[in-house]
Short mmCIF file of C-alpha atoms and ligand atoms in Angstrom, two decimals:
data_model
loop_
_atom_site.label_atom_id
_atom_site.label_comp_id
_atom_site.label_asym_id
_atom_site.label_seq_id
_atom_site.Cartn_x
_atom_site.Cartn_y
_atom_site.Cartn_z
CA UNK A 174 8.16 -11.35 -15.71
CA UNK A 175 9.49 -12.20 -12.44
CA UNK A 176 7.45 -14.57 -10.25
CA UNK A 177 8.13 -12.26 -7.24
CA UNK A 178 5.38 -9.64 -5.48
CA UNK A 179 5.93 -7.90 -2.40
CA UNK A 180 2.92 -5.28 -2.46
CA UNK A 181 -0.92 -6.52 -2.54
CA UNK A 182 -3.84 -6.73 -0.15
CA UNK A 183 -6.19 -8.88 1.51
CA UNK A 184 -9.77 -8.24 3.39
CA UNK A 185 -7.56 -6.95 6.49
CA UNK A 186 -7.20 -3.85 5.11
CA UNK A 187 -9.17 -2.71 1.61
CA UNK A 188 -8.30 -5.71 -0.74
CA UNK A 189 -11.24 -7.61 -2.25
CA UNK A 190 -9.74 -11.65 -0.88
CA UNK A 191 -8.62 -12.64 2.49
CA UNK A 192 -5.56 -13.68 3.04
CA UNK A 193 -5.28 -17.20 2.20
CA UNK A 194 -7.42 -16.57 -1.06
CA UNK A 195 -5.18 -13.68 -2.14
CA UNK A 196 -2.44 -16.04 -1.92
CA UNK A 197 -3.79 -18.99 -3.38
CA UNK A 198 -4.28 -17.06 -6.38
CA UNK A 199 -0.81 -15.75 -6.60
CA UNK A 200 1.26 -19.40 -6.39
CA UNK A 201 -1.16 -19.74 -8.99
CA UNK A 202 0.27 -17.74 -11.44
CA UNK A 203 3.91 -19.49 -9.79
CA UNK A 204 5.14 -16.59 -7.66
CA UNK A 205 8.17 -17.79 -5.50
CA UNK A 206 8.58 -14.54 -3.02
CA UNK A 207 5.76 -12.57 -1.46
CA UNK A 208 5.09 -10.03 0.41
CA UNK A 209 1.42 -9.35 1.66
CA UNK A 210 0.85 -5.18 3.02
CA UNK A 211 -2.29 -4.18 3.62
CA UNK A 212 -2.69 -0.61 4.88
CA UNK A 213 -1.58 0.14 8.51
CA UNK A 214 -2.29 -3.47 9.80
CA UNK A 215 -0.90 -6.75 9.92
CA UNK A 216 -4.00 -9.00 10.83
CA UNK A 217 -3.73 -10.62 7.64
CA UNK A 218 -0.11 -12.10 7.83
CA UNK A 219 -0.37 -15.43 10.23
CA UNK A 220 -2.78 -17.03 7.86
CA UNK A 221 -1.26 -15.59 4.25
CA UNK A 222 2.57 -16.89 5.36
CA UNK A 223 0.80 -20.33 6.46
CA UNK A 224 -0.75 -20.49 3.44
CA UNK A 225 2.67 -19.38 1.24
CA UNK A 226 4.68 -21.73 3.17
CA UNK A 227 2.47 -24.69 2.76
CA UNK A 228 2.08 -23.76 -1.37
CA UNK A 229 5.74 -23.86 -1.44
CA UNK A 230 6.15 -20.22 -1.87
CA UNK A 231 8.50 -18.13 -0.14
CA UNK A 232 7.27 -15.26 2.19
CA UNK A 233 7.90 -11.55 3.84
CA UNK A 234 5.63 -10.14 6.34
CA UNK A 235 5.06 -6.88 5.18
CA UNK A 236 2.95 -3.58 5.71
CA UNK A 237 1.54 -0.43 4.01
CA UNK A 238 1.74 2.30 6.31
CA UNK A 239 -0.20 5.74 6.13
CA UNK A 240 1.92 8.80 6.19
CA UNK A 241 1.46 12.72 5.76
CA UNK A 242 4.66 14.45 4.82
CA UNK A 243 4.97 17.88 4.16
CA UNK A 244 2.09 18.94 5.92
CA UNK A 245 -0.64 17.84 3.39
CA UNK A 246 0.82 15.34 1.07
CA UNK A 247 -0.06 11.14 1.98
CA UNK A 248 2.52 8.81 1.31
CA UNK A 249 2.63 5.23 1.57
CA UNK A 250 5.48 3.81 3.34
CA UNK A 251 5.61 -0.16 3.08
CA UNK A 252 7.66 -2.23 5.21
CA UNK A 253 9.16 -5.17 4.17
CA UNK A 254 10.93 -7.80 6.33
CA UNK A 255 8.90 -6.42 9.80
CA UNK A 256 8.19 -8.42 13.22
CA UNK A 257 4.03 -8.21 12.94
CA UNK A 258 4.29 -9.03 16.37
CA UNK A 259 7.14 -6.12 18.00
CA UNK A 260 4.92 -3.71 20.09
CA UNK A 261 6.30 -0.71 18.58
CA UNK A 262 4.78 -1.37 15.61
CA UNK A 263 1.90 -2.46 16.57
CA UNK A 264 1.35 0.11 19.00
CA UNK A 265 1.89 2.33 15.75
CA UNK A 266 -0.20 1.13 13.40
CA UNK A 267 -3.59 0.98 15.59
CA UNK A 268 -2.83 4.55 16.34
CA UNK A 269 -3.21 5.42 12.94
CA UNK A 270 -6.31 3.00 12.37
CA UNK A 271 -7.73 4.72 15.67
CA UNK A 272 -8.94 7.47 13.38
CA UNK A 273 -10.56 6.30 9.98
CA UNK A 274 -14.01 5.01 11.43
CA UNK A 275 -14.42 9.00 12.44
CA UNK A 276 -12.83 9.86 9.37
CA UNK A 277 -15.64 7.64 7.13
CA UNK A 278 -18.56 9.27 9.24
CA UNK A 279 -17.49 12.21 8.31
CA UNK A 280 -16.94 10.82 4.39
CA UNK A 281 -20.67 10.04 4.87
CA UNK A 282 -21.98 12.84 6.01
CA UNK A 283 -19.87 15.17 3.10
CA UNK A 284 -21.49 12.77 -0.06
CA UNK A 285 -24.89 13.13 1.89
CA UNK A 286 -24.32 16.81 1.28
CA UNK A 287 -23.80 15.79 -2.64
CA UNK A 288 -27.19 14.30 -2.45
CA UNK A 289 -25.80 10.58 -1.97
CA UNK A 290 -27.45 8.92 0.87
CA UNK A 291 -26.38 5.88 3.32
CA UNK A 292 -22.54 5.57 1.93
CA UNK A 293 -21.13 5.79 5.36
CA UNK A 294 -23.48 2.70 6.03
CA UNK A 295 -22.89 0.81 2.61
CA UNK A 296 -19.44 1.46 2.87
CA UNK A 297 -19.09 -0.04 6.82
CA UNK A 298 -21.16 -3.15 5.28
CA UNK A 299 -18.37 -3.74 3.00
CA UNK A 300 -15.75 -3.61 5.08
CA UNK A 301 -14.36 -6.88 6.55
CA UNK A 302 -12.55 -5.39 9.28
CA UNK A 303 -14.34 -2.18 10.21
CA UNK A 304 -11.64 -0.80 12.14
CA UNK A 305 -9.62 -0.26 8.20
CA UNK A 306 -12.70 1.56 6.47
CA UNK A 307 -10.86 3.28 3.92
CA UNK A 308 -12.06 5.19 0.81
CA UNK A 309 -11.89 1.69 -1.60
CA UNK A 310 -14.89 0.35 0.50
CA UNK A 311 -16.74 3.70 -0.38
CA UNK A 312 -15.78 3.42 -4.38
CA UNK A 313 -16.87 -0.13 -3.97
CA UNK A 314 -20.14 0.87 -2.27
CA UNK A 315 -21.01 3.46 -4.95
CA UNK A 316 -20.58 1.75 -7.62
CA UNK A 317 -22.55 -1.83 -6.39
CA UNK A 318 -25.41 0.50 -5.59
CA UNK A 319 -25.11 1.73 -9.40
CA UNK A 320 -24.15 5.28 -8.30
CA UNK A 321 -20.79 5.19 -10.32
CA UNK A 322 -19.97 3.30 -13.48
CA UNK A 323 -16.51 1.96 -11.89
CA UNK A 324 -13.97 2.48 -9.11
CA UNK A 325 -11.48 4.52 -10.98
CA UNK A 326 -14.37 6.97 -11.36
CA UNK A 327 -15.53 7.24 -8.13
CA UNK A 328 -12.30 8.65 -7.19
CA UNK A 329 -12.02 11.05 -10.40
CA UNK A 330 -15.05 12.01 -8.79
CA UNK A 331 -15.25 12.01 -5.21
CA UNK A 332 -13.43 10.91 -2.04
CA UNK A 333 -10.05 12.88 -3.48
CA UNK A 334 -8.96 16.91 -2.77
CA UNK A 335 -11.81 19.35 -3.51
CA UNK A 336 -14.91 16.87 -4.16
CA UNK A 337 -17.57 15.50 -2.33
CA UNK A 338 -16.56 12.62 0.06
CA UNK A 339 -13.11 13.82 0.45
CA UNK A 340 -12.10 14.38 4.27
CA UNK A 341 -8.45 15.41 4.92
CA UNK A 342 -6.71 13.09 7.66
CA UNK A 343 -3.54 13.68 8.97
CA UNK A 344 -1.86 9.83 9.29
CA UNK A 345 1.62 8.88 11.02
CA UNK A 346 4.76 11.03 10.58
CA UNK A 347 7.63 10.05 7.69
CA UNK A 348 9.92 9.24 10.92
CA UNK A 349 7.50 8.08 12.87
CA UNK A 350 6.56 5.61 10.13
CA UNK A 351 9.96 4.58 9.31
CA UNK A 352 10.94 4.16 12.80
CA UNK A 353 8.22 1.68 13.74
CA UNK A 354 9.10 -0.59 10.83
CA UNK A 355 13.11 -0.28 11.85
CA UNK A 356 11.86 -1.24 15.30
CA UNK A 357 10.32 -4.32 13.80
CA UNK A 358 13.30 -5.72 12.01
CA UNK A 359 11.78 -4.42 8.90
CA UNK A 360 12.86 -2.08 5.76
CA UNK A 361 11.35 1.41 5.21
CA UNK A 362 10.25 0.99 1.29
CA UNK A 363 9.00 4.43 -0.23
CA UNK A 364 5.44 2.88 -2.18
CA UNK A 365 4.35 3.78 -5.80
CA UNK A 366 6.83 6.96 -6.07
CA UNK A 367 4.76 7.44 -9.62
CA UNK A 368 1.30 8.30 -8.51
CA UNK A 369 2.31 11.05 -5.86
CA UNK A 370 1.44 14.54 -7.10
CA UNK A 371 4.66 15.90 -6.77
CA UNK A 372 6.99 17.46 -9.05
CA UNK A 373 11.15 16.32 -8.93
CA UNK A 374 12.13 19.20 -6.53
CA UNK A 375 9.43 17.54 -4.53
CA UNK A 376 10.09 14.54 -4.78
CA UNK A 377 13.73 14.98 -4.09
CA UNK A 378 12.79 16.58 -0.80
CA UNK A 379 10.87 13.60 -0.01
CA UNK A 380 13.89 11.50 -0.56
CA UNK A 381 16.30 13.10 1.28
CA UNK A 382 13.54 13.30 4.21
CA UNK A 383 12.95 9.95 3.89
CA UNK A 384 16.67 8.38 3.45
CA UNK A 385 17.50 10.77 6.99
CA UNK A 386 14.68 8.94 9.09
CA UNK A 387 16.80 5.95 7.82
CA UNK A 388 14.54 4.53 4.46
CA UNK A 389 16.42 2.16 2.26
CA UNK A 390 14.17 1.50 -0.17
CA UNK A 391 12.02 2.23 -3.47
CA UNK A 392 9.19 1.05 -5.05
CA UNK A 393 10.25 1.28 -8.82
CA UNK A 394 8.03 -1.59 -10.55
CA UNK A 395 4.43 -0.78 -9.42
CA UNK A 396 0.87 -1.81 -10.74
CA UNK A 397 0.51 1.79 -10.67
CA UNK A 398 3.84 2.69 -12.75
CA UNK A 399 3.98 3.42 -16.20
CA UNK A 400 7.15 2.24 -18.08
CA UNK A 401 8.23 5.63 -18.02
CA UNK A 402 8.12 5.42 -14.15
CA UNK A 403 9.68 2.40 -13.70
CA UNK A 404 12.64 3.85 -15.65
CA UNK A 405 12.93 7.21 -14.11
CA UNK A 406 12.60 5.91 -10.46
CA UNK A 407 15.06 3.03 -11.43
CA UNK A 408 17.11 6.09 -12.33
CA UNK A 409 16.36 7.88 -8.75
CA UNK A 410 16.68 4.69 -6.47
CA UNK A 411 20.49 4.17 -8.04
CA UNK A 412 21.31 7.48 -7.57
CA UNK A 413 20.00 7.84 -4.12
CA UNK A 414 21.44 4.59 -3.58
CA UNK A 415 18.19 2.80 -2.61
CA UNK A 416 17.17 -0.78 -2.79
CA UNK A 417 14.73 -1.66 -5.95
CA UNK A 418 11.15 -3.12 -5.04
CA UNK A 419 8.34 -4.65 -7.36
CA UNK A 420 5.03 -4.89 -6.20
CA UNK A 421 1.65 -5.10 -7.86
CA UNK A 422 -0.51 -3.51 -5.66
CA UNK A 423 -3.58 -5.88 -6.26
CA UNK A 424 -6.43 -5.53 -4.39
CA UNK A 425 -9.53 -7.35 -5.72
CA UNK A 426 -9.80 -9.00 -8.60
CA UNK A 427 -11.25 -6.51 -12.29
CA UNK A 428 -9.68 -3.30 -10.30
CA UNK A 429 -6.37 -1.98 -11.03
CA UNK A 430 -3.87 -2.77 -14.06
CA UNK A 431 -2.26 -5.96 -12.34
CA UNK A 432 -2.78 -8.87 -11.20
CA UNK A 433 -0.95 -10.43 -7.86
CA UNK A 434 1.92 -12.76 -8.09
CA UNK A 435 4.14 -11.75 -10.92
CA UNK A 436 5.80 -7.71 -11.49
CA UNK A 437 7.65 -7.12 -14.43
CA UNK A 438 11.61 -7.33 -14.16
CA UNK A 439 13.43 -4.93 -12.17
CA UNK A 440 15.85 -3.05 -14.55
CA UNK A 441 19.74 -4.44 -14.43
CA UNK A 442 20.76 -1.08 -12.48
CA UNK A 443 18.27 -1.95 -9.69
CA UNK A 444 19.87 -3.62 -6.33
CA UNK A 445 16.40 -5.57 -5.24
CA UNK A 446 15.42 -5.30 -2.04
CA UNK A 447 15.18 -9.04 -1.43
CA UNK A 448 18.93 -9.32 -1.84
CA UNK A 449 19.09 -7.08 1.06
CA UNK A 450 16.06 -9.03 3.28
CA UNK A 451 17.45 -12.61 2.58
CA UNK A 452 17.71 -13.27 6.69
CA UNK A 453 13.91 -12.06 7.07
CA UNK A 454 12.37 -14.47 4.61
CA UNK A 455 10.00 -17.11 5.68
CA UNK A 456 11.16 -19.97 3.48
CA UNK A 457 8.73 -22.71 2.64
CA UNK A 458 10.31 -26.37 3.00
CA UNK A 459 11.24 -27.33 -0.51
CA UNK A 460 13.00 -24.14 -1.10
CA UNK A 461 15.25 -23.86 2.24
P1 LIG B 115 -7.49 5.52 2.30
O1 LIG B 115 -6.31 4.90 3.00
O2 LIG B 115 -8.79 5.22 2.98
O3 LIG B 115 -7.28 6.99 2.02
O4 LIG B 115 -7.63 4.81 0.90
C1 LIG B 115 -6.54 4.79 0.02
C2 LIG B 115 -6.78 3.69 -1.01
O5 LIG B 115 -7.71 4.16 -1.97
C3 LIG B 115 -5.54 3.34 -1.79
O6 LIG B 115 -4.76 2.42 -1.10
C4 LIG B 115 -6.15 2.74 -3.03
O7 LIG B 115 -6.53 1.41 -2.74
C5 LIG B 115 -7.41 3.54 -3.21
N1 LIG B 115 -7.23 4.63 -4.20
C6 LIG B 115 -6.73 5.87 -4.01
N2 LIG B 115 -6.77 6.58 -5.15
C7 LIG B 115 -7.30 5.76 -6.10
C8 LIG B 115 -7.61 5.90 -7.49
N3 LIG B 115 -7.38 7.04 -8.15
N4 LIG B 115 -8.15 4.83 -8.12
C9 LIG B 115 -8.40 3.67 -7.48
N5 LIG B 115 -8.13 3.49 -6.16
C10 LIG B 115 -7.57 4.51 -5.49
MN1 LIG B 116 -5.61 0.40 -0.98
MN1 LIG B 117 -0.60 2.75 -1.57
MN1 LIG B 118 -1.14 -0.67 -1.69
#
């Protein structure tokens, strides 16, 4: 295992801990780089590189940002390295988080439809910063009001294409994306390649798409990668010539396969992206 983890989230966006907790728990388990990206915001980062810096752990501002490529397929773009305070960015991001407390009324008002009642409402209550309601906060909402057994049904269930609670959104561009984490010093980092329902031609187009608006990067050990994954997108990032990330996409402590602060190794072919991002990490004291 490496002690490195540069994709989880906090209470800013749909994690479970704010930031210093989420933190806290990863120097913990001895993590020595992080990275902390909740989706399409960066309220989070002051306090969770205060926190790294004074546990002795070394830090990247990062960010998950909400994309729609190829007219209906979301992808997450993180960015690694960024400037949380550049005004292109920011500018960026809250025009993407403009939408989503719409978007949940109308998530509401399609599960009413299914017969479930008040989930707009449950789901706002949940919701640390109200201006990020995302779909988590509904999962978490249906299940804690014993609708659902667990979050990984809710969305076999609902809130995805086709079923109840699902509400199609169109988010930032691909370049539009990319270019607002360039802008902020940051690298363009294609997240969890492994869960997107694409096949290879696909995914190849989403590549070359992405390496033209000037990505560098590839997620290829993920929480949400099987080994199989990691070893096919190893495969992809070296022959695309992309940098190698590990993140494990933690959000709240019993949901999801990983816990934050530690990925499994990148494979040997892999050029990580922290090589690359050495002049954009915070370094705590003992380690400069
Ligand atoms: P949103 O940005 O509101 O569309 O919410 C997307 C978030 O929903 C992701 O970042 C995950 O946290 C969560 N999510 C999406 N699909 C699943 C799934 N199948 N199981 C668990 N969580 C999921
Ligand atoms: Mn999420
Ligand atoms: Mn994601
Ligand atoms: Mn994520």
């Amino acid at each position: 295992m490496a002690s490195i983890d540069l994709h989880f989230h906090s209470t800013a966006s749909d994690g479970g801990l704010p930031p210093e907790e989420v933190i806290l728990r990863a120097a913990a388990r001895d993590a020595t780089l992080l990275a902390l990206t909740d989706h399409d915001c960066t309220a989070g980062l002051a306090v969770a590189r205060a926190t790294a810096l004074a546990a002795g752990v070394d830090f990247l501002d990062g960010v998950e940002v909400s994309v729609t490529w190829n007219s209906r397929h979301t992808v997450h773009i993180v960015g690694l390295g960024i400037d949380p305070d550049n005004e292109v960015l920011s500018a960026g991001l809250k025009s993407i988080r403009d939408g989503r407390v719409e978007r949940a009324r109308l998530m509401g008002a399609s599960l009413e439809k299914a017969g479930i009642k008040g989930a707009f409402e449950g789901a706002m209550l949940l919701a640390a910063n109200p201006e990020m309601i995302g779909r988590t906060h509904f999962a978490r909402h249906l299940v804690q009001s014993g609708e659902v057994k667990d979050v990984k049904t809710v969305f076999r269930k609902y809130l995805t294409t086709g079923k109840p609670g699902f509400v199609a959104h169109e988010w930032a561009t691909l370049e539009d994306a990319v270019a607002w984490i360039r802008a902020a010093g940051g690298m363009a980092v294609i997240a969890h390649p492994g869960r997107y329902d694409m096949g290879r031609t696909l995914i190849e187009r989403l590549l070359t798409d992405f390496k033209a608006a000037g990505g560098e990067g590839l997620e290829v050990v993920s929480g949400s990668h099987s080994l199989d994954d990691m070893l096919r997108f190893a495969i992809v990032a070296q022959k695309h010539e992309l940098y190698a990330s590990a993140g494990s996409d933690f959000h709240a402590p019993g949901e999801g396969a990983r816990d934050v602060g530690t990925t499994a190794e990148l494979p040997p072919i892999c050029r990580p992206v922290w090589a690359a991002l050495s002049a954009r990490i915070h370094r705590a004291a003992a380690n400069v």
